[in-house]
Coordinates of C-alpha atoms in Angstrom, one line a residue:
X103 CA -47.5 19.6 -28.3
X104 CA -50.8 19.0 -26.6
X105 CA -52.1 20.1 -23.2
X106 CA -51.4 17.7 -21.0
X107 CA -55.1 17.1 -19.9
X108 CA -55.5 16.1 -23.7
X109 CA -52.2 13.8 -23.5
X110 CA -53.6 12.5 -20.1
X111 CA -56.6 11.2 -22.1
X112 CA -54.6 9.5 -24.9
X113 CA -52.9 7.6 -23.0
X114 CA -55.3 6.9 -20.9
X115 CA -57.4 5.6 -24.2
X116 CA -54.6 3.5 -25.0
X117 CA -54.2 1.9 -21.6
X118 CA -58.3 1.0 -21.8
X119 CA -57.7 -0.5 -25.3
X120 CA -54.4 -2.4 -24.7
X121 CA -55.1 -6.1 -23.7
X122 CA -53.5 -6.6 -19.8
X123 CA -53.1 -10.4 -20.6
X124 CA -51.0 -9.9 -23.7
X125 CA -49.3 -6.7 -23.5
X126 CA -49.1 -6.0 -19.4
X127 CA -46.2 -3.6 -19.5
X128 CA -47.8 -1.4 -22.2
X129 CA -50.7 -1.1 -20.8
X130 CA -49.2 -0.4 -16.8
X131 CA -47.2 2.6 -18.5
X132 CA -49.8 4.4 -20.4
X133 CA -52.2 4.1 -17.2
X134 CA -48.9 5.8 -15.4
X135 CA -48.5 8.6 -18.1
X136 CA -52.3 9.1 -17.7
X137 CA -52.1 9.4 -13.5
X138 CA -52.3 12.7 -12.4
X139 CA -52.3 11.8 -8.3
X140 CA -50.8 9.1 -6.5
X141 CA -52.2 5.8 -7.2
X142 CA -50.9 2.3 -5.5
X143 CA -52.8 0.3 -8.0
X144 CA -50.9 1.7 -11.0
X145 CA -47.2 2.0 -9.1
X146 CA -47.8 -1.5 -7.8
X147 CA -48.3 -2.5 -12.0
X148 CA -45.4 -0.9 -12.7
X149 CA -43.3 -2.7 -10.3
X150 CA -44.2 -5.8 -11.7
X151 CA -43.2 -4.4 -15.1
X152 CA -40.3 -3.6 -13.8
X153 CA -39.5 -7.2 -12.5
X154 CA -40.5 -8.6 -15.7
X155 CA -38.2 -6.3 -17.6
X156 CA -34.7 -7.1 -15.5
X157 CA -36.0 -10.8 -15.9
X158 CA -35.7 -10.0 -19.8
X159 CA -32.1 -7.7 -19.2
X160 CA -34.2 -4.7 -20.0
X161 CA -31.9 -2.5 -17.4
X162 CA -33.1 0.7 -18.6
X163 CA -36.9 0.0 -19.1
X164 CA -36.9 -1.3 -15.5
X165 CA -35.0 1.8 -14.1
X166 CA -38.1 4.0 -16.1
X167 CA -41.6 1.8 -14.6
X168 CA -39.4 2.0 -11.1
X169 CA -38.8 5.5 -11.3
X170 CA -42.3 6.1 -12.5
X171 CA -43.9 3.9 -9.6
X172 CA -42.0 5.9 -6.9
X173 CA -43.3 9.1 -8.1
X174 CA -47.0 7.4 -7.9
X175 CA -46.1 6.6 -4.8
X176 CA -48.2 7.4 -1.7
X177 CA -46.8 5.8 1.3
X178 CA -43.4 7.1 2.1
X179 CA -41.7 4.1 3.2
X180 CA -42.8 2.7 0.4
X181 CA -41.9 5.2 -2.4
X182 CA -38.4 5.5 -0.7
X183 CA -38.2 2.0 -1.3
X184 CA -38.8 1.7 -4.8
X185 CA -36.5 5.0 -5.7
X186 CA -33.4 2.9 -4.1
X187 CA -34.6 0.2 -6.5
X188 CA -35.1 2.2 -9.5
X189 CA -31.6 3.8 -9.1
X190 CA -29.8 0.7 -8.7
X191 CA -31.3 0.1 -11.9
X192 CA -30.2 3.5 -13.6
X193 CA -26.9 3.2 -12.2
X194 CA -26.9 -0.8 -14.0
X195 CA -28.1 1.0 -17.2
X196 CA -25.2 3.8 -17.4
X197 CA -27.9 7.0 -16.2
X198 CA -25.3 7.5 -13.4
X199 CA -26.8 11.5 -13.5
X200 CA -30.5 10.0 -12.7
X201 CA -29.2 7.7 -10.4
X202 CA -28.2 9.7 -7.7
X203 CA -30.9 12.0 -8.3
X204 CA -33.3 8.9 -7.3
X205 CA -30.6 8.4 -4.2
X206 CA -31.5 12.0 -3.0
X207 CA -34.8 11.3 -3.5
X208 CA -34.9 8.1 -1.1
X209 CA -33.4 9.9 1.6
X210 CA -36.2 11.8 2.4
X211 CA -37.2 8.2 3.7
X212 CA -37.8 7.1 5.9
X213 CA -35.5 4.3 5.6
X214 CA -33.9 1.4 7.9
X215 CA -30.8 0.4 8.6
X216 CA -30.3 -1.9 5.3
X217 CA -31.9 0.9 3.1
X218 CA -29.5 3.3 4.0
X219 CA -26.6 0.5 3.6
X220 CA -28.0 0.1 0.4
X221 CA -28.1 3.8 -0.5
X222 CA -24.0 4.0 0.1
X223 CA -23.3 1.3 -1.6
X224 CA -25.0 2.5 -4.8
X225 CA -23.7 6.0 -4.1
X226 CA -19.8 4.2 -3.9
X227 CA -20.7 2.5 -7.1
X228 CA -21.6 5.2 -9.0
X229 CA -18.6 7.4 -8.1
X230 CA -16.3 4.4 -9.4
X231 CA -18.1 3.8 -12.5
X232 CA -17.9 7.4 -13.3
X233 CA -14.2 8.2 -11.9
X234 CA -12.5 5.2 -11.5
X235 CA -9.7 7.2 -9.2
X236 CA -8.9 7.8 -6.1
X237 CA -12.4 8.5 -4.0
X238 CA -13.9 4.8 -4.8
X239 CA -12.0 2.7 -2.6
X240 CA -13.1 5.1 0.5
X241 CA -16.5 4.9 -0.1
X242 CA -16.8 1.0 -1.4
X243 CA -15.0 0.4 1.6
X244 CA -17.1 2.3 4.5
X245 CA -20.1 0.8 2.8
X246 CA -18.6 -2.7 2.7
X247 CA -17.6 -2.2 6.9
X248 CA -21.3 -0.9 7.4
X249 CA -23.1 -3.5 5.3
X250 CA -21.4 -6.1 7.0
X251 CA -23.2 -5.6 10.3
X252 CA -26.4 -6.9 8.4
X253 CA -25.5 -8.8 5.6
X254 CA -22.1 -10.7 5.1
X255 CA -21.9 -12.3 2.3
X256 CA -23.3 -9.0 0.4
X257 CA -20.4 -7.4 2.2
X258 CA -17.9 -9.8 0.7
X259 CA -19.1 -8.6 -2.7
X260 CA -18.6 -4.9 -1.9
X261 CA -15.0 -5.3 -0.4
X262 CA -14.3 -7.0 -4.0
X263 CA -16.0 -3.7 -5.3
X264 CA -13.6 -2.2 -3.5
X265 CA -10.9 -4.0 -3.8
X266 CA -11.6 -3.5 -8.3
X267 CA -11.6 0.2 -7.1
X268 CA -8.4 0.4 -5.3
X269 CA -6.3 -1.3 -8.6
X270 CA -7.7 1.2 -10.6
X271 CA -6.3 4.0 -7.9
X272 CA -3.4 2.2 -8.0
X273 CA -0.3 4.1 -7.2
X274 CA -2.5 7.2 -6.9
X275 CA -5.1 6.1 -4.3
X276 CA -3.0 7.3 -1.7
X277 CA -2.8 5.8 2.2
X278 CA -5.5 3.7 0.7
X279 CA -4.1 1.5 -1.8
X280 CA -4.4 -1.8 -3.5
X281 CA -2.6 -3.5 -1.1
X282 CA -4.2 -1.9 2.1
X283 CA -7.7 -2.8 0.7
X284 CA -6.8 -6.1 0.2
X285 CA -5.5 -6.9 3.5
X286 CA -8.5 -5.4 5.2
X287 CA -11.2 -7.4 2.6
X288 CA -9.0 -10.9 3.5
X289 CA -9.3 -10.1 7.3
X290 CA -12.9 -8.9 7.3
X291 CA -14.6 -11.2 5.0
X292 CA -16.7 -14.2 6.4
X293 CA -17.2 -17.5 5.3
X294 CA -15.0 -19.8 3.9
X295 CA -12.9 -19.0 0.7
X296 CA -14.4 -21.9 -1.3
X297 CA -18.3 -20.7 -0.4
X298 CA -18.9 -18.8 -3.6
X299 CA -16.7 -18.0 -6.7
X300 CA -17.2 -14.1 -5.9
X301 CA -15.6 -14.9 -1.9
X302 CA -12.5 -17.1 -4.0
X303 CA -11.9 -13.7 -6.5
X304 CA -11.8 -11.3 -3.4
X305 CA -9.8 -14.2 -1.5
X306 CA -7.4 -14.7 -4.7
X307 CA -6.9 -11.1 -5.5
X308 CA -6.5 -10.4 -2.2
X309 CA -3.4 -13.1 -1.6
X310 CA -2.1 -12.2 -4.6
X311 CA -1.6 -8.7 -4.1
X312 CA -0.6 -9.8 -0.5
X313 CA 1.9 -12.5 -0.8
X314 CA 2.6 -12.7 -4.2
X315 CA 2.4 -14.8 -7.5
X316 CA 3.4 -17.9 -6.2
X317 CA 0.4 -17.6 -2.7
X318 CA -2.1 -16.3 -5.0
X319 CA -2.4 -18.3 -8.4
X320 CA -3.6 -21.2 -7.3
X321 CA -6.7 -19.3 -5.4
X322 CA -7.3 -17.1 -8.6
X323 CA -7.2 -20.6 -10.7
X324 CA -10.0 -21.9 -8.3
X325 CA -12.3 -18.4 -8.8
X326 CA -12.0 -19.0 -12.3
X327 CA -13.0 -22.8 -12.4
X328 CA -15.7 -21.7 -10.4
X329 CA -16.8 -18.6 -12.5
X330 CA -16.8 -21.0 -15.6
X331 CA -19.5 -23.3 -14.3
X332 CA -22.7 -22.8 -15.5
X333 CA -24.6 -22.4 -12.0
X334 CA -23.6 -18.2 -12.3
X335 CA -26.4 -16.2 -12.6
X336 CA -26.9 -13.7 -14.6
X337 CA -26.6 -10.7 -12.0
X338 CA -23.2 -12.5 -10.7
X339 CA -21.6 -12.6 -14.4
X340 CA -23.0 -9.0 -14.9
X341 CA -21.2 -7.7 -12.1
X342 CA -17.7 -10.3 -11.7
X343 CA -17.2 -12.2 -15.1
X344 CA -15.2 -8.9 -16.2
X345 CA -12.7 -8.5 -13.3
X346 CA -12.4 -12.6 -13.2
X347 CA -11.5 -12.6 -16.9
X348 CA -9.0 -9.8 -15.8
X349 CA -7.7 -11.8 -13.5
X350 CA -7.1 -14.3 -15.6
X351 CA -5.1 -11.8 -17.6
X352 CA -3.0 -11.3 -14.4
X353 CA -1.9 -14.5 -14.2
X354 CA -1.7 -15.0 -17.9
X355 CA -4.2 -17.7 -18.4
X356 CA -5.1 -17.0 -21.7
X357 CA -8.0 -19.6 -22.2
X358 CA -9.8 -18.2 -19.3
X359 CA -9.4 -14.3 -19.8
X360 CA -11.1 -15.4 -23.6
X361 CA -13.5 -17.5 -22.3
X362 CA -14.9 -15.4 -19.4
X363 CA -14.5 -11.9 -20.8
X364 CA -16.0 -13.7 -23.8
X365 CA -19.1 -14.9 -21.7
X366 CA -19.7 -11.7 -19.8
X367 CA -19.7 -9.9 -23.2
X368 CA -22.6 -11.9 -24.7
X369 CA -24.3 -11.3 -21.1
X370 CA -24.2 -7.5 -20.9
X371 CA -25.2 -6.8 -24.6
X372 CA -28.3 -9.4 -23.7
X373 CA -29.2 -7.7 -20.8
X374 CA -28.9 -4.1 -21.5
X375 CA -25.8 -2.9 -18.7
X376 CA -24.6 -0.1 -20.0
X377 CA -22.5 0.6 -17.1
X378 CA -20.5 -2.7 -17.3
X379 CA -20.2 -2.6 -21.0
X380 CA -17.2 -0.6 -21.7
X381 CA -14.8 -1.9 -19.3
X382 CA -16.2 -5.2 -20.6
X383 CA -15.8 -4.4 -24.5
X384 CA -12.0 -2.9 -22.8
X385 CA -11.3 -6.4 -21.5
X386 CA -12.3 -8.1 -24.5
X387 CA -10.6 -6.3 -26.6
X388 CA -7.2 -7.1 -24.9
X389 CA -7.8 -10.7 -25.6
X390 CA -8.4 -10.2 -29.5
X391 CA -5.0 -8.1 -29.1
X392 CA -3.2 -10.7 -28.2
X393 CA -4.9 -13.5 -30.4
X394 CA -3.4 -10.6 -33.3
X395 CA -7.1 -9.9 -33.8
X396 CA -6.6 -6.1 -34.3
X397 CA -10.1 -5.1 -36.8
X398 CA -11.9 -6.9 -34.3
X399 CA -10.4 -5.1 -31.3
X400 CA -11.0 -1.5 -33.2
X401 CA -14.5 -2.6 -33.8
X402 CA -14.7 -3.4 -29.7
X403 CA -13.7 -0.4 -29.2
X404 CA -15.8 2.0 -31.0
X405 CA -18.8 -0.1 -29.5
X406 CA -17.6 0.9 -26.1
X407 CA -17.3 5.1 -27.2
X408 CA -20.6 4.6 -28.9
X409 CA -21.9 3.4 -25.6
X410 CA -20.0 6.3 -23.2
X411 CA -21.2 8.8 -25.5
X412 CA -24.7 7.9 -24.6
X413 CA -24.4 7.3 -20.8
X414 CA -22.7 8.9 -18.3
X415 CA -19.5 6.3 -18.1
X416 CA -16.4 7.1 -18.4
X417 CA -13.7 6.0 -21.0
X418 CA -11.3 3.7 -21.2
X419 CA -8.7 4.2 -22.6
X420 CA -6.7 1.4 -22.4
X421 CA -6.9 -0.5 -25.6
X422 CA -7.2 2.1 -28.1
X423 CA -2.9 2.9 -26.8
X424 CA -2.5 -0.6 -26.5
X425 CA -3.5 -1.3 -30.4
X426 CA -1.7 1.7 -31.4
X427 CA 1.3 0.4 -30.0
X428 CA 0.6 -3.4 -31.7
X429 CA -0.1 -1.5 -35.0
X430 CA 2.9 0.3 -34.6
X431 CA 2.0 3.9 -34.5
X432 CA 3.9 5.5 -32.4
X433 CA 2.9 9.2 -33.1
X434 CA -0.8 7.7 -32.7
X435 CA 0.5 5.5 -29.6
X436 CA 2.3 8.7 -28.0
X437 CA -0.6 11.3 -28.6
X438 CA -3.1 8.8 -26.9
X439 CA -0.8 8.5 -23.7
X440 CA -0.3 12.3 -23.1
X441 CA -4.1 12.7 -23.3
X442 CA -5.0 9.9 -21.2
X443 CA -2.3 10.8 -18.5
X444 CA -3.7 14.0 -17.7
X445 CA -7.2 13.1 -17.7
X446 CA -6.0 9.7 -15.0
X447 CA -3.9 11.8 -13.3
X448 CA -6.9 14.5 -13.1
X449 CA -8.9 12.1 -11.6
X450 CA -6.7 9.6 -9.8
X451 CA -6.6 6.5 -11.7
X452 CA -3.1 4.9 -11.5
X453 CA -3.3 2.0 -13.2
X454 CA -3.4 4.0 -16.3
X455 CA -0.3 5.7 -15.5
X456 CA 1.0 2.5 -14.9

């Protein structure tokens, strides 16, 4: 309730009296609430915050000092840099709303070719973690054919992105379907299948949407062994250990979809990603179904609304038919699929009218 020249002051009293040595990130964000111009010194602090905080899986924290630094911001190239950064971390932390406010933000650049690469790609992402229908695949897919001018093996990873978005399209995603995006990610992507466990998923999915069980298992089996190693970092289980633990549900290898979906769950709750969380806790909950685990998959469950309710995700709706239908309530089971077909058919996603 204070004039902000008085709340200027405060904090920055606080920022004078907080130790730098012991308490860094404190001390870089009240200087930034005191700032009332542009300062590099103090946007340049709360970058390293911010690096300090995703080292720690503090998503949203991170998102805030890199928001904050590109508002402090004086050089342009510079400011449009760090609002790219800060809404890659706002999309990881489920503020999909703030995110592409940031995006709109860096556009007023300048920017180089890469930036603006990394601009659509964000963009893509955010429409498929807030949709999951039909427009994804289009956009994950120009951004994938643009990146990969620059950068390959990034490339690689966004074909997966879009090849994730076009099985959630599924029968709805139009000329551009599952199995379209699959045969242009397997033609495009560089580098050998076996370079990376994320270039064996898109090379597995890919041949197994392609040609079949029979082509594709055996590739799958190999991104799994290779997802179960411990050399993943964290950034890679954030973003794949979900849709390889789904794959493993494809091919029904039960020890797999357990252990990886279990893995990836312990990651995203440690590191804060709000936006992978619900599809994760989704996953998860799919294996407990099957292990007859059925309090443990309701208490997955309401974790994951708990966590859309406060970000801008979507639901998924997936498990709470699929444990209707295990419990046996079919006026429960029925009422949940006439809901969630209107609101996938309203949006495009036809796996879950599948």
């Amino acid at each position: 309730a204070a004039e902000p020249a008085d709340r200027n002051a405060v904090h920055r009293a606080l920022a004078d009296a907080t130790d730098p040595v012991s308490d860094p990130d404190r001390r870089a964000w009240h200087r930034a609430r005191a700032a009332t111009r542009p300062d590099e010194d103090v946007a340049a602090e709360l970058e390293r915050s911010a690096t300090r905080a995703q080292a720690r899986g503090g998503f949203s924290a991170a998102a805030a000092f890199l928001h904050r630094a590109s508002l402090l911001t004086i050089d342009p190239a510079r400011r449009a840099a760090r609002a790219i950064a800060a809404a890659w971390a706002m999309q990881q932390a489920g503020a999909l709303d703030e995110a592409r406010s940031l995006l709109s933000s860096a556009e007023a650049g300048p920017l180089d070719d890469v930036q603006r690469a990394k601009v659509d790609v964000i963009r893509a992402r955010i429409v498929f973690a807030a949709e999951r229908g039909r427009d994804a695949p289009v956009l994950l897919l120009d951004a994938a054919k643009r990146v990969q001018v620059l950068d390959a093996a990034a490339a690689n990873e966004i074909y997966l992105d879009a090849l994730t978005a076009a099985i959630f399209a599924g029968r709805l995603g139009g000329v551009v379907d599952a199995r379209r995006v699959a045969s242009i990610a397997r033609s495009a992507a560089t580098g050998q299948p076996g370079d990376r466990a994320t270039d064996l998923l898109l090379n597995g999915l890919a041949t197994l949407i392609c040609d079949g069980r029979a082509a594709g298992t055996p590739v799958v089996r190999a991104a799994l062994t290779a997802f179960g190693k411990d050399d993943i970092s964290t950034e890679e289980g954030l973003r794949w250990l979900w849709l390889a633990g789904r794959a493993a549900g494809y091919i029904w290898d039960y020890e797999n979809w357990d252990a990886l979906t279990r893995r990836q769950l312990r990651l995203a709750r440690e590191s804060g990603a709000l936006n992978v969380l619900p599809v994760t806790l989704s996953t998860r909950a799919g294996v407990e179904l099957f292990a007859g685990n059925l309090g443990e998959a309701r208490s997955l469950m309401a974790e994951g609304d708990a966590i859309i309710a406060s970000t801008d995700g979507r639901s998924v709706p997936y498990a709470p038919v699929a444990l209707a239908a295990f419990r046996g309530r079919e006026a429960d089971a029925s009422t949940l699929m006439r809901s969630s077909a209107e609101d996938f058919a309203a949006r495009g996603e036809g796996m879950g009218l599948t």
